[in-house]
C-alpha atoms as one frame of an Amber mdcrd trajectory, in Angstrom:
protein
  48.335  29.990  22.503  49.014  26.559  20.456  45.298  25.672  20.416  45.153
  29.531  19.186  47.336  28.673  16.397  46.214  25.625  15.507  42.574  27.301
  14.835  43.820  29.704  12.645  45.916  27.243  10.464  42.920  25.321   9.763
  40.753  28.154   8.611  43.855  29.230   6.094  43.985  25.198   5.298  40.595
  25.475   4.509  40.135  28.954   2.789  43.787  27.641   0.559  41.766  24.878
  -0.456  38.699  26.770  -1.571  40.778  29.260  -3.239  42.365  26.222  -4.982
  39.125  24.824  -6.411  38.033  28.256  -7.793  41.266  28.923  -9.432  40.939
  25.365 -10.880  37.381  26.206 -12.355  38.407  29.991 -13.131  36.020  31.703
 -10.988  38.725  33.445  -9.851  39.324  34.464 -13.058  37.038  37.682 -14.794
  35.761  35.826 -18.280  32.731  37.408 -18.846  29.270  35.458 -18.478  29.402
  31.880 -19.868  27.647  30.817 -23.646  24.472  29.320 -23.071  25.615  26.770
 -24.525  28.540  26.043 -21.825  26.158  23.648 -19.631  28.746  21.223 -19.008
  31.052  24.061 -17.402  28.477  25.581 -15.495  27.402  22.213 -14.099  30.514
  22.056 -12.895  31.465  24.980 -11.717  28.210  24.642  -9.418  29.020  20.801
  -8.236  32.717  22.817  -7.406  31.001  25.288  -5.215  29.558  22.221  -3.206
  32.856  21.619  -2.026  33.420  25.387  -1.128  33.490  25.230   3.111  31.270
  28.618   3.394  27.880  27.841   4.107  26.240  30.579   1.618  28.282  29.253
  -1.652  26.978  25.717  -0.366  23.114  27.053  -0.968  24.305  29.156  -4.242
  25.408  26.162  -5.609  22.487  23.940  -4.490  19.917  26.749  -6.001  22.059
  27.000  -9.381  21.822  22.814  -8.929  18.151  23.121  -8.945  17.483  25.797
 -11.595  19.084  23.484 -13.723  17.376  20.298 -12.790  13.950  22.410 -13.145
  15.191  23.124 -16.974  16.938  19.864 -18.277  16.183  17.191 -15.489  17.237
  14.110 -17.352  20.314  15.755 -19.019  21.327  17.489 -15.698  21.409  13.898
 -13.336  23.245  12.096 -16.513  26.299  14.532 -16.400  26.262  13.780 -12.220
  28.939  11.091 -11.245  29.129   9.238  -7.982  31.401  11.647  -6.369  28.721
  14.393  -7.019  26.242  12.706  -5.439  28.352  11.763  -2.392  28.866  15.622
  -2.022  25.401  16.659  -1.755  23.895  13.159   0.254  27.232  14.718   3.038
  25.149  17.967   2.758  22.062  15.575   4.570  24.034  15.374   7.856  22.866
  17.382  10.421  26.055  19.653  11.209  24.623  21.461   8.227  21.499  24.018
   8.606  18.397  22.971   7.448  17.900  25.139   4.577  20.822  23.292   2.780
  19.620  19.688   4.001  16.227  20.234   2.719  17.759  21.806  -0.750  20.041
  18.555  -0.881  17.254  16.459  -0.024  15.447  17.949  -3.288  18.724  17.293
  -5.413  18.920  13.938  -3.982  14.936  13.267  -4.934  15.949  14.344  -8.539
  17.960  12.024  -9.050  16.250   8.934  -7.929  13.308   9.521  -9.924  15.129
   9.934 -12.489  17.518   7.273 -11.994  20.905   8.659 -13.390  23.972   6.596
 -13.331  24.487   3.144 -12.191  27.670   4.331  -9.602  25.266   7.631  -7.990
  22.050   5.070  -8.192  24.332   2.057  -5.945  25.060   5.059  -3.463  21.834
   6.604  -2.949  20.799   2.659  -2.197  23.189   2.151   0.421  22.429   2.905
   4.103  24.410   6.301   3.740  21.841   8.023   2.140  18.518   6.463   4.387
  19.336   7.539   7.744  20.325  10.859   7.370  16.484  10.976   5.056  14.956
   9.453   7.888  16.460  12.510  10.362  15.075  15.006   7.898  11.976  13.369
   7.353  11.254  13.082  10.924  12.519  16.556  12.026  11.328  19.188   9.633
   8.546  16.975   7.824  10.719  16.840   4.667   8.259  16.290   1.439  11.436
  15.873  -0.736  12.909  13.506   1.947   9.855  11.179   2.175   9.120  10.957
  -1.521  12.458  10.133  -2.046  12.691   6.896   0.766   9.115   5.950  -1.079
  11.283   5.707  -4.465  14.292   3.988  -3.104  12.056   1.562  -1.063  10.909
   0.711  -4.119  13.982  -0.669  -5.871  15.024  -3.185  -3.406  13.805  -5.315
  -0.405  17.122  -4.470   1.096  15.971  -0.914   1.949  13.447  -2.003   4.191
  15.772  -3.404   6.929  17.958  -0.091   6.832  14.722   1.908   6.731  13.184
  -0.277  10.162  16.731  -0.081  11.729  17.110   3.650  11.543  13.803   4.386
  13.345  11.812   4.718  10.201   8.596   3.211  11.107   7.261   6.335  13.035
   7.838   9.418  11.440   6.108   7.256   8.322   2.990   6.273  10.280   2.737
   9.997  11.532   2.480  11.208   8.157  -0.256   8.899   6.912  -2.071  10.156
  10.063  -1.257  13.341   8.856  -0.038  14.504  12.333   2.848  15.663  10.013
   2.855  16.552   5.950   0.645  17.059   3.587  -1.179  14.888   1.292   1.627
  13.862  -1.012   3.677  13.109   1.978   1.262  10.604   3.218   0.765   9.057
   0.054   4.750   8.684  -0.253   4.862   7.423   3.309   2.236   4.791   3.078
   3.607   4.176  -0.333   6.794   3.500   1.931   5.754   1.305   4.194   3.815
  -0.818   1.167   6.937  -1.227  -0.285   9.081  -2.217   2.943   5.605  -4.587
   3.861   6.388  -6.619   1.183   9.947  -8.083   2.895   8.517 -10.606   5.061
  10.980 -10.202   7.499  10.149  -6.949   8.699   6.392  -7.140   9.292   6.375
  -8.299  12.682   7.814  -5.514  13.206   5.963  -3.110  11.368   2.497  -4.347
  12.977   4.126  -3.799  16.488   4.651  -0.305  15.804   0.858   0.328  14.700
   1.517  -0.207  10.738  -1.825  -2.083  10.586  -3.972   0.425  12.279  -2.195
   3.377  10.322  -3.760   2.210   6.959  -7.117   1.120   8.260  -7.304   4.850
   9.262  -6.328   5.680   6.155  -8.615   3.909   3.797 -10.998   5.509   6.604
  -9.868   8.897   5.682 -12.037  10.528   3.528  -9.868  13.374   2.379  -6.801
  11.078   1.370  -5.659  10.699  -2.051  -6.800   7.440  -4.238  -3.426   6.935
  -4.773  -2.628   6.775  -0.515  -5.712   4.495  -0.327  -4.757   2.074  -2.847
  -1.208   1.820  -0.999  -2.961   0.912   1.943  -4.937  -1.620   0.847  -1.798
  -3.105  -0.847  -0.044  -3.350   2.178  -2.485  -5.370   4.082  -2.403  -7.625
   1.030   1.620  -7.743   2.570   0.044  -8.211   5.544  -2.434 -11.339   4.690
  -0.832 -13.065   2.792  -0.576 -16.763   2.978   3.148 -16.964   3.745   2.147
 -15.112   6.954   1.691 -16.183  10.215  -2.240 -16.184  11.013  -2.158 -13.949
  13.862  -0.748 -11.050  11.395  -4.423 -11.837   9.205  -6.441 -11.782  12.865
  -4.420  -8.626  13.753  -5.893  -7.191  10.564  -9.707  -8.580  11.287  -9.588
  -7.370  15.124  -8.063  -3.303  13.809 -11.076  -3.008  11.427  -9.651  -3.771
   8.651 -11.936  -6.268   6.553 -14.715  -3.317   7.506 -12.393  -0.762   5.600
 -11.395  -2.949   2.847 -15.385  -3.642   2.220 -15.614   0.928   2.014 -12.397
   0.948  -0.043 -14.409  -1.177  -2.540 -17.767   0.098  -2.644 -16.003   3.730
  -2.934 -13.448   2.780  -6.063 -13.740   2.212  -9.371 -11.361  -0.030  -9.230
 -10.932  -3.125  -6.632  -8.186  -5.470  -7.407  -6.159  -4.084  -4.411  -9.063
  -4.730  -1.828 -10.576  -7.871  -3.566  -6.844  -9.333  -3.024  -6.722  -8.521
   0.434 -10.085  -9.598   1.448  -9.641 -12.984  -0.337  -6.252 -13.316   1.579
  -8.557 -12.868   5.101 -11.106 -15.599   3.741  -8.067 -18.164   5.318  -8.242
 -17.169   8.263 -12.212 -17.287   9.272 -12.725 -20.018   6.950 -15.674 -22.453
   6.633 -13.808 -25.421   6.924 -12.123 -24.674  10.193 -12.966 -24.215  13.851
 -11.714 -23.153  17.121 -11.977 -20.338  19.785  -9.862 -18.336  17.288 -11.551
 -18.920  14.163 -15.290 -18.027  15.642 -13.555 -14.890  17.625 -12.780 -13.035
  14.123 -16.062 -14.734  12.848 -17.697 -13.136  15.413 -15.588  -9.472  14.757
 -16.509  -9.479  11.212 -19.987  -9.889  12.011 -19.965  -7.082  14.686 -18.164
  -4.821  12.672 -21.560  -4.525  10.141 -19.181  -6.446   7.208 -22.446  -8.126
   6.120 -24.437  -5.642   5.031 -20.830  -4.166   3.345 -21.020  -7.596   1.728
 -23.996  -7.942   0.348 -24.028  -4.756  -1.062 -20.848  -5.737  -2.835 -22.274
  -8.808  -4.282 -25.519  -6.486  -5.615 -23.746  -2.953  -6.853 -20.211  -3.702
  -8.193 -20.479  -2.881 -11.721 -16.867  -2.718 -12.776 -16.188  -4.717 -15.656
 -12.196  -5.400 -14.884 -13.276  -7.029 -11.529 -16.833  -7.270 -10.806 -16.781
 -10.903 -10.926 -14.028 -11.065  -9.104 -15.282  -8.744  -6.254 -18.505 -10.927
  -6.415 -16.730 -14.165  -5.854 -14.971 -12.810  -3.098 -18.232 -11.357  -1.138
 -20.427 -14.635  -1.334 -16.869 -16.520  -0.357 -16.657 -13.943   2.552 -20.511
 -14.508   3.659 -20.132 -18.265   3.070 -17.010 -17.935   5.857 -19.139 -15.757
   8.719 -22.483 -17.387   8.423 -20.887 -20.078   9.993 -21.197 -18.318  13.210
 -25.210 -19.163  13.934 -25.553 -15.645  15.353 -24.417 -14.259  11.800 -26.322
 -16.929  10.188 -29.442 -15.363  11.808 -28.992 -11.887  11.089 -27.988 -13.181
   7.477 -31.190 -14.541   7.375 -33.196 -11.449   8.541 -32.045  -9.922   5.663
 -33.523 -10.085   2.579 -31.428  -9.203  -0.103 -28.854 -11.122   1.313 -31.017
 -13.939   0.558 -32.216 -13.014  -2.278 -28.782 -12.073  -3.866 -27.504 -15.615
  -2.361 -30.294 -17.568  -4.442 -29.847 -15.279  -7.177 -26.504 -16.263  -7.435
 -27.098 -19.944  -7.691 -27.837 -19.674 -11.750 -24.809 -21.617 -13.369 -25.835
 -19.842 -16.748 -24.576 -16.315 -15.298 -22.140 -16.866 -12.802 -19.106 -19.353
 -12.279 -18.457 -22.479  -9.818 -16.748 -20.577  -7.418 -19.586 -18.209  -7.066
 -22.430 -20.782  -6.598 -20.700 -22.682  -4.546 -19.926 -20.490  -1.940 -23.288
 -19.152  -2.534 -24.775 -22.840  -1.553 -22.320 -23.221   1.493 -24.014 -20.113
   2.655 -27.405 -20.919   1.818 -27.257 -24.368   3.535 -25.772 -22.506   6.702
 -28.867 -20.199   6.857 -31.269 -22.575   6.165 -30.719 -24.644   9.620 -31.727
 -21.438  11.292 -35.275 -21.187  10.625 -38.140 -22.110   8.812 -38.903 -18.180
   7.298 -35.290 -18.340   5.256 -36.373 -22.073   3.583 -39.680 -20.398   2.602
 -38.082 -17.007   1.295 -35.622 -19.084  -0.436 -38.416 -21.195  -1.812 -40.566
 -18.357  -3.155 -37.519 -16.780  -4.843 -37.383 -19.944  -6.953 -34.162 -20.805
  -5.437 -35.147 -24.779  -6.334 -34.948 -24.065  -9.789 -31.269 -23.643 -10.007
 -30.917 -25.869  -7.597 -31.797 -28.792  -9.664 -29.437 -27.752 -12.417 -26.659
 -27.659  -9.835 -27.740 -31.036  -8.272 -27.408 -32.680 -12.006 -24.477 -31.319
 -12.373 -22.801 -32.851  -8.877 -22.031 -29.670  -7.360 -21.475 -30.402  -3.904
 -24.185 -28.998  -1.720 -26.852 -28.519  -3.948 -28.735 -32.066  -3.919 -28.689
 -31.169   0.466 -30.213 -27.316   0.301 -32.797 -28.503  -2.263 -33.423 -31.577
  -0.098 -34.236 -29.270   2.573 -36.157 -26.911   0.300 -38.432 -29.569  -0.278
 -39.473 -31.335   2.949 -37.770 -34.342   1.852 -39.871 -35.745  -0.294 -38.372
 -38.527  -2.995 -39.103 -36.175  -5.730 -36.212 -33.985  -5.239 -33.832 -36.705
  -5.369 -35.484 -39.011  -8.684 -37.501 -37.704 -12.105 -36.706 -33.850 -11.019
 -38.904 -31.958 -13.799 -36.367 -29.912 -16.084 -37.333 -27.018 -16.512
């Protein structure tokens, strides 16, 4: 009988206190329909009706919410303090039905692209908001849940702990899988995990849970959006970058991902995110070092058919904001696996390889970087046969060579040494031609 009692005195507790609140904003009250002008007191009579306990005012007042947001976005999340936006990130808990979750979810996303106040921004930040978006997101595939962790990942490298923590890492990868979502939710979630790649801290992490492979299969994907591509190949700039640990650049190499980079920039018109990323794996299957390690990812990017994804880079890319750049970083790239003799020999099967190599020699069209890589390369696939000397001879390859030998550029008195059999003549009273 007490627990009886006790029931029934907090419904009436609760139905006083709604009763309250619409007395206090005179909906109790029969004034006729409100000026159009009266968008303040509307606002607020809806942000009241939040705090009504019934479920169905809850969803009145989250539709009435978004109307308004749909008409007057950036006036609507100005006039919204931080104790309005605590009452709808509550409404993200999960004692509440979905419908409303996925409505506040919406609200919530409003207001962090827009950005309203400084108080409601510090709030939707904190680790109140991010777990209960990471529930949604991984429950009832949440669009508005998912772009909205993409935007707040974006603001601070804080997030991405409190993002990791909460068991964020999945639901994201499934959606750039697109085992969950749609398009624009795997373009938010692998805009996600860019963003939280970019804490160092957390990447260990985020390659042990199958980040890595995630956006090779993306950049794979031939139905993704250029935008969810170009997130992907940002993050594995995250990933390779020099303040990493090498084994996070070899974990890259050994998922495919120098092969998928190479795609992503023969298929853009624009490179700078997979020029970066590929120059950051140069390191770690560089020319100048050696070990069991170094020729094993030598060896990968050789067997997953990089080089003819390289040379065709060094031919076709035309764009004028990075060709030189994407260039630079293919004969770098070939300079690093012909190293490897059995790349070296397959390198110098290939005739436009060679060809673009030599070609690549003239100082008058390309920079130092370029020919210089271009002779490392050269001199590696000249030691592995007589046929690449002579194809590099009858492409007039000696020619540059001799301006690149007067000018002391390291290499280049050696290859045309070889070029030549030797004789004295390459070395004094070179004709200049």
């Amino acid at each position: 009988m007490r627990s009886s009692i006790d029931e029934v005195t907090v419904k009436l507790d609760v139905s006083l206190r709604d009763c309250e609140l619409l007395l206090k904003i005179g909906e109790l009250y029969d004034e006729g329909p409100l000026d159009d002008t009266s968008t303040c007191v509307e606002l607020q009579r809806l942000l009241a009706w939040l705090e009504i306990s019934h479920t169905e005012a809850k969803i009145l007042a989250l539709d009435g919410l978004l109307e308004a947001l749909n008409k007057d976005e950036k006036r609507v999340v100005s006039m919204l303090g931080r104790d309005n936006v605590s009452a709808v990130v509550q409404l993200l808990t999960a004692p509440w039905p979905e419908v409303i979750r996925d409505k506040a979810a919406t609200v919530v996303c409003h207001v962090v692209v827009v950005k309203g106040s400084s108080n409601a921004w510090q709030l939707l930040e904190s680790e109140v908001t991010i777990p209960p978006l990471i529930r949604l997101m991984a429950k009832s595939d949440s669009q508005k849940a998912v772009v909205t962790l993409h935007h707040l990942s974006s603001t601070s490298l804080n997030t991405a702990w409190v993002i990791v923590s909460h068991g964020g890492i999945g639901p994201l990868i499934d959606m750039c899988c697109l085992k969950k979502g749609d398009s624009v939710s795997q373009s938010a979630a692998a805009g996600t995990l860019k963003n939280i790649s970019a804490a160092p801290h957390v990447r260990q992490l985020l390659a042990d849970h199958g980040t890595i492979g995630a956006m090779v299969s993306l950049l794979h994907c031939a139905d993704a959006l250029r935008e969810s591509k170009e997130h992907a190949a940002e993050c594995l700039i995250n990933f390779t970058s020099s303040g990493n640990d090498d084994c996070l650049r070899r974990a890259v190499v050994a998922e495919g991902g120098l092969y998928a980079l190479l795609l992503y920039l023969g298929d853009t018109d624009w490179h700078e995110a997979g020029v970066r990323a590929i120059r950051n794996l140069v390191g770690v299957i560089s020319t100048t070092t050696s070990g069991d390690t170094t020729m094993m990812m030598k060896r990968l990017g050789g067997e997953r058919r990089c080089v003819p994804l390289l040379v065709r880079t060094m031919w076709e890319v035309d764009s004028p904001q990075v060709s030189n750049s994407a260039r630079e970083v293919a004969v770098q790239m070939l300079a690093s696996l012909a190293t490897y003799p059995p790349n070296a020999m397959k390198m110098g099967e290939d005739l436009g390889c060679v060809a673009g190599l030599v070609h690549r020699l003239d100082p008058d069209r390309y920079n130092n970087t370029i020919y210089k890589h271009a002779i490392q390369c050269l001199l590696s696939l000249a030691s592995t046969s007589k046929r690449c000397r002579e194809i590099m001879t009858v492409l007039r390859g000696s020619r540059h060579l001799r301006k690149l030998s007067d000018m002391n550029v390291e290499g280049a008195t050696e290859l045309l040494h070889r070029l030549e059999g030797g004789r004295l003549r390459s070395l004094f009273g070179i004709r200049k031609m």
